[in-house]
Tab-separated table of C-alpha atoms in Angstrom:
chain	number	residue	atom	x	y	z
A	1	MET	CA	0.000	0.000	0.000
A	2	ILE	CA	2.870	2.377	0.714
A	3	TYR	CA	4.253	1.986	-2.804
A	4	ARG	CA	0.730	2.384	-4.115
A	5	LEU	CA	0.439	5.738	-2.382
A	6	LEU	CA	3.893	6.866	-3.428
A	7	CYS	CA	2.955	6.245	-7.028
A	8	LEU	CA	-0.473	7.777	-6.632
A	9	ALA	CA	-2.038	4.435	-7.326
A	10	ILE	CA	-5.604	4.869	-6.434
A	11	MET	CA	-8.912	3.996	-7.977
A	12	ILE	CA	-9.653	2.247	-11.268
A	13	SER	CA	-12.736	2.493	-13.435
A	14	THR	CA	-13.650	0.158	-16.292
A	15	ALA	CA	-11.395	-0.433	-19.280
A	16	GLN	CA	-13.285	2.105	-21.388
A	17	ALA	CA	-12.175	5.702	-21.795
A	18	SER	CA	-14.612	8.210	-20.319
A	19	ASP	CA	-15.642	11.659	-21.508
A	20	PHE	CA	-12.904	12.981	-19.223
A	21	LEU	CA	-10.187	11.401	-21.369
A	22	ASP	CA	-11.995	11.879	-24.680
A	23	LYS	CA	-12.196	15.621	-24.042
A	24	TRP	CA	-8.528	15.922	-23.021
A	25	PRO	CA	-7.009	18.216	-25.703
A	26	THR	CA	-4.347	16.676	-27.921
A	27	GLY	CA	-0.920	17.923	-26.894
A	28	LYS	CA	-2.086	19.089	-23.458
A	29	THR	CA	0.311	18.438	-20.548
A	30	GLU	CA	-0.834	18.592	-16.940
A	31	SER	CA	1.796	18.838	-14.182
A	32	MET	CA	1.350	18.223	-10.445
A	33	THR	CA	3.661	18.297	-7.425
A	34	TYR	CA	2.792	16.463	-4.205
A	35	GLU	CA	4.326	16.613	-0.766
A	36	ILE	CA	4.721	13.135	0.746
A	37	ARG	CA	4.745	13.083	4.551
A	38	THR	CA	5.348	9.879	6.491
A	39	PHE	CA	4.444	9.948	10.196
A	40	LYS	CA	5.337	6.422	11.287
A	41	PRO	CA	7.681	4.739	12.050
A	42	SER	CA	9.486	8.104	11.669
A	43	GLU	CA	8.614	11.507	10.235
A	44	THR	CA	9.964	12.223	6.749
A	45	THR	CA	9.072	14.587	3.904
A	46	ASN	CA	9.616	13.875	0.194
A	47	TYR	CA	8.132	15.152	-3.081
A	48	ASN	CA	6.479	13.468	-6.044
A	49	ARG	CA	6.127	15.169	-9.446
A	50	VAL	CA	3.674	13.890	-12.043
A	51	SER	CA	2.947	14.936	-15.630
A	52	ILE	CA	0.313	13.586	-18.017
A	53	THR	CA	0.352	14.298	-21.770
A	54	LYS	CA	-1.994	13.257	-24.581
A	55	GLY	CA	-0.150	12.791	-27.872
A	56	ASN	CA	-1.380	13.246	-31.436
A	57	ASP	CA	-1.865	9.475	-31.674
A	58	GLY	CA	-4.220	9.442	-28.679
A	59	VAL	CA	-1.595	7.819	-26.447
A	60	PHE	CA	-1.279	9.141	-22.898
A	61	THR	CA	2.211	9.430	-21.397
A	62	VAL	CA	2.487	9.468	-17.597
A	63	LYS	CA	5.803	10.590	-16.087
A	64	GLN	CA	6.740	10.620	-12.415
A	65	THR	CA	9.800	11.692	-10.450
A	66	MET	CA	10.387	11.204	-6.738
A	67	GLU	CA	13.505	12.016	-4.751
A	68	ILE	CA	14.252	10.563	-1.312
A	69	PRO	CA	17.041	12.834	0.031
A	70	GLY	CA	17.561	10.875	3.240
A	71	GLN	CA	18.455	7.750	1.259
A	72	LYS	CA	19.968	9.610	-1.717
A	73	VAL	CA	17.597	7.776	-4.063
A	74	LYS	CA	15.807	9.193	-7.124
A	75	ILE	CA	12.970	7.290	-8.806
A	76	THR	CA	11.627	8.079	-12.275
A	77	SER	CA	8.816	6.357	-14.138
A	78	LEU	CA	7.524	6.664	-17.700
A	79	GLU	CA	4.456	4.807	-18.927
A	80	LYS	CA	2.357	4.926	-22.085
A	81	TYR	CA	-1.325	4.052	-22.321
A	82	VAL	CA	-3.753	3.665	-25.231
A	83	GLY	CA	-6.325	6.387	-24.605
A	84	ARG	CA	-9.325	4.651	-26.153
A	85	ASN	CA	-9.303	1.756	-23.669
A	86	ILE	CA	-6.706	2.841	-21.080
A	87	ARG	CA	-4.510	-0.193	-21.780
A	88	LEU	CA	-0.822	-0.161	-20.851
A	89	ILE	CA	1.642	-0.164	-23.751
A	90	SER	CA	4.985	0.044	-21.966
A	91	SER	CA	6.568	1.001	-18.650
A	92	GLU	CA	10.112	2.034	-17.703
A	93	ASN	CA	11.097	2.646	-14.080
A	94	THR	CA	14.569	3.821	-13.035
A	95	PHE	CA	16.045	3.869	-9.526
A	96	LYS	CA	19.166	6.016	-9.165
A	97	PHE	CA	21.139	4.894	-6.086
A	98	PRO	CA	24.083	6.415	-4.228
A	99	GLU	CA	27.595	5.257	-5.145
A	100	ILE	CA	27.737	2.960	-2.121
A	101	MET	CA	25.147	0.670	-3.759
A	102	LYS	CA	27.143	0.251	-6.963
A	103	GLU	CA	29.362	-2.515	-5.588
A	104	LYS	CA	26.392	-4.583	-4.441
A	105	LEU	CA	24.211	-4.159	-7.527
A	106	LYS	CA	27.034	-3.775	-10.079
A	107	THR	CA	25.265	-0.617	-11.204
A	108	ASP	CA	24.177	2.689	-9.675
A	109	SER	CA	20.889	2.625	-11.616
A	110	LEU	CA	18.299	-0.129	-11.480
A	111	VAL	CA	16.005	-0.160	-14.532
A	112	ILE	CA	12.790	-2.200	-14.611
A	113	LYS	CA	10.976	-2.338	-17.969
A	114	ALA	CA	7.682	-3.931	-18.909
A	115	LYS	CA	5.495	-4.229	-21.985
A	116	VAL	CA	2.122	-5.820	-22.619
A	117	VAL	CA	2.066	-8.892	-24.855
A	118	GLY	CA	-1.488	-10.165	-25.218
A	119	ASP	CA	-2.771	-10.926	-21.717
A	120	SER	CA	0.748	-10.988	-20.237
A	121	LEU	CA	3.177	-8.414	-18.901
A	122	ASP	CA	6.757	-9.080	-19.980
A	123	ILE	CA	9.130	-7.713	-17.292
A	124	THR	CA	12.890	-7.210	-17.732
A	125	ALA	CA	15.578	-5.607	-15.564
A	126	ASN	CA	19.301	-4.855	-15.539
A	127	ALA	CA	20.044	-6.457	-12.148
A	128	ASP	CA	19.476	-9.846	-10.506
A	129	ILE	CA	17.656	-8.277	-7.554
A	130	VAL	CA	14.526	-8.227	-9.731
A	131	GLN	CA	12.679	-11.400	-10.747
A	132	VAL	CA	11.895	-10.985	-14.430
A	133	GLY	CA	9.631	-12.877	-16.837
A	134	LYS	CA	6.005	-12.883	-17.952
A	135	ILE	CA	3.040	-12.611	-15.585
A	136	ALA	CA	-0.712	-12.585	-16.179
A	137	PHE	CA	-2.005	-9.096	-16.988
A	138	GLY	CA	-5.717	-9.198	-17.759
A	139	PRO	CA	-8.002	-6.399	-18.975
A	140	ASP	CA	-8.720	-5.344	-15.365
A	141	CYS	CA	-5.012	-4.877	-14.581
A	142	VAL	CA	-2.937	-1.700	-14.519
A	143	THR	CA	0.360	-0.706	-12.934
A	144	SER	CA	0.667	1.483	-9.855
A	145	THR	CA	1.768	4.449	-11.976
A	146	GLY	CA	-1.010	4.032	-14.534
A	147	SER	CA	-3.647	4.160	-11.827
A	148	GLN	CA	-3.238	7.960	-11.757
A	149	LEU	CA	-4.701	8.170	-15.254
A	150	MET	CA	-7.349	5.501	-14.759
A	151	ALA	CA	-8.654	6.874	-11.493
A	152	ARG	CA	-9.775	10.180	-12.905
A	153	SER	CA	-11.647	8.612	-15.814
A	154	MET	CA	-14.299	6.891	-13.692
A	155	ASP	CA	-17.862	8.033	-13.136
A	156	PHE	CA	-17.827	9.055	-9.464
A	157	GLU	CA	-20.993	8.062	-7.673
A	158	VAL	CA	-21.402	7.786	-3.901
A	159	GLY	CA	-21.836	4.140	-2.932
A	160	LYS	CA	-20.115	2.735	-6.005
A	161	THR	CA	-17.583	-0.058	-5.370
A	162	ILE	CA	-14.977	-1.202	-7.883
A	163	LYS	CA	-12.693	-4.238	-7.836
A	164	TYR	CA	-9.532	-4.565	-9.938
A	165	SER	CA	-5.851	-5.553	-9.802
A	166	PHE	CA	-2.603	-3.655	-10.142
A	167	VAL	CA	1.049	-4.638	-10.520
A	168	ASN	CA	3.618	-2.706	-8.520
A	169	LEU	CA	6.701	-2.294	-10.726
A	170	LEU	CA	8.406	-0.279	-7.990
A	171	GLN	CA	8.820	-3.360	-5.817
A	172	LEU	CA	12.457	-3.509	-4.731
A	173	SER	CA	12.662	-7.039	-3.407
A	174	ASN	CA	13.728	-10.374	-4.817
A	175	GLN	CA	10.133	-11.527	-5.154
A	176	GLN	CA	8.147	-12.224	-8.278
A	177	PHE	CA	5.750	-9.523	-9.407
A	178	SER	CA	2.085	-10.454	-9.195
A	179	PRO	CA	-1.296	-8.666	-9.466
A	180	ILE	CA	-2.675	-7.306	-6.180
A	181	GLU	CA	-6.442	-7.239	-5.623
A	182	VAL	CA	-7.908	-3.849	-4.771
A	183	ILE	CA	-11.360	-2.658	-3.695
A	184	ASP	CA	-12.249	1.038	-4.013
A	185	SER	CA	-15.487	2.641	-2.832
A	186	VAL	CA	-16.841	6.168	-3.168
A	187	VAL	CA	-17.932	6.937	0.399
A	188	GLY	CA	-19.079	10.566	0.230
A	189	ARG	CA	-18.212	14.228	-0.298
A	190	GLN	CA	-15.822	16.304	1.818
A	191	GLN	CA	-14.111	19.698	1.853
A	192	VAL	CA	-10.321	19.353	1.579
A	193	THR	CA	-7.847	22.180	2.202
A	194	THR	CA	-4.423	22.248	0.525
A	195	PRO	CA	-1.831	24.991	-0.124
A	196	LEU	CA	-3.756	25.664	-3.357
A	197	GLY	CA	-7.034	26.310	-1.546
A	198	THR	CA	-10.128	24.457	-0.349
A	199	PHE	CA	-11.863	22.001	-2.676
A	200	ASP	CA	-15.173	20.154	-2.697
A	201	CYS	CA	-14.094	16.513	-3.176
A	202	TYR	CA	-15.285	12.968	-3.557
A	203	LYS	CA	-13.854	10.785	-0.783
A	204	VAL	CA	-12.823	7.307	-1.919
A	205	SER	CA	-11.895	4.386	0.331
A	206	ASN	CA	-8.961	2.321	-1.017
A	207	THR	CA	-8.503	-1.205	0.357
A	208	VAL	CA	-5.651	-3.659	-0.287
A	209	PRO	CA	-5.280	-6.863	1.803
A	210	GLY	CA	-4.014	-5.706	5.199
A	211	THR	CA	-3.937	-1.998	4.395
A	212	LYS	CA	-6.335	0.905	3.948
A	213	GLY	CA	-6.306	4.444	2.568
A	214	TYR	CA	-8.434	7.327	1.305
A	215	SER	CA	-8.200	9.470	-1.825
A	216	TYR	CA	-9.882	12.824	-2.454
A	217	TYR	CA	-10.805	14.019	-5.969
A	218	THR	CA	-12.198	17.436	-6.846
A	219	ALA	CA	-15.891	17.262	-7.711
A	220	ASP	CA	-15.474	19.492	-10.788
A	221	GLN	CA	-14.646	18.340	-14.326
A	222	VAL	CA	-10.893	18.341	-13.625
A	223	ARG	CA	-11.251	15.561	-11.019
A	224	LEU	CA	-7.894	16.431	-9.567
A	225	PRO	CA	-6.503	14.146	-6.824
A	226	VAL	CA	-5.645	16.705	-4.130
A	227	ARG	CA	-5.016	14.469	-1.116
A	228	ILE	CA	-4.193	10.794	-0.497
A	229	GLU	CA	-3.926	9.099	2.893
A	230	LEU	CA	-2.575	5.809	4.210
A	231	VAL	CA	-4.241	4.915	7.519
A	232	ASP	CA	-4.022	2.223	10.173
A	233	PRO	CA	-6.755	-0.325	9.252
A	234	GLU	CA	-7.965	-0.590	12.864
A	235	SER	CA	-7.488	2.843	14.434
A	236	GLU	CA	-7.779	4.945	11.239
A	237	GLU	CA	-4.687	6.850	12.428
A	238	ILE	CA	-3.021	8.599	9.493
A	239	LEU	CA	0.368	7.066	8.665
A	240	MET	CA	1.182	8.899	5.429
A	241	THR	CA	-0.233	11.713	3.283
A	242	LEU	CA	0.268	13.038	-0.235
A	243	ILE	CA	-0.979	16.623	-0.583
A	244	LEU	CA	-1.058	18.629	-3.788
A	245	GLN	CA	1.328	21.597	-3.665
A	246	ASN	CA	1.397	22.843	-7.265
A	247	TYR	CA	-0.742	22.380	-10.389
A	248	GLU	CA	-0.143	23.624	-13.931
């Protein structure tokens, strides 16, 4: 769930493009900067930058950059999606590590790539720390990065529940990638205040096995994700937040 939040992986609609995406002007780029605050087990602050562009061919490109100064790590992600059905084309994720990691990994940059081949996701990498190969990737699957685009294309309606799966390509462990089941529910409306002002938002509950979070989308046509929370499943105590700081 933490990686899901860091990558703004939130809610998924169906595999059909909505009016929101159809009306996105060709060539338009939207840029957002989020502050990431972790409260437990220790307090840290990082930043995530996201841009979304619709090309002349109707393909959406989603780029993300996140720097973790305390660990001297920089993460970049670039994914391309077919706009008409919001289907992943390719994904490239790069982890830039400090020099001290070079001896262990034999490189200071870990690159994880993936492309869709039929109903499979073909994953490759430049280091043995990542388990590569093909995994099942059905029509209800996206990646954690691609969820940013998919989330905003749904028809928000209080009480609506959606089930889907996502693959976390930012998983830095020697374990095989696999789809993770997610349940998202629109639970109501709420006013949310950020450095950019106060917004009337839809509140969405995000549930992954063992974890829970909330996402807040503006109720206007922009459907901008302005706040994301990771909470303790039992106490509802907030463990992490992403809050929108800048929008262009």
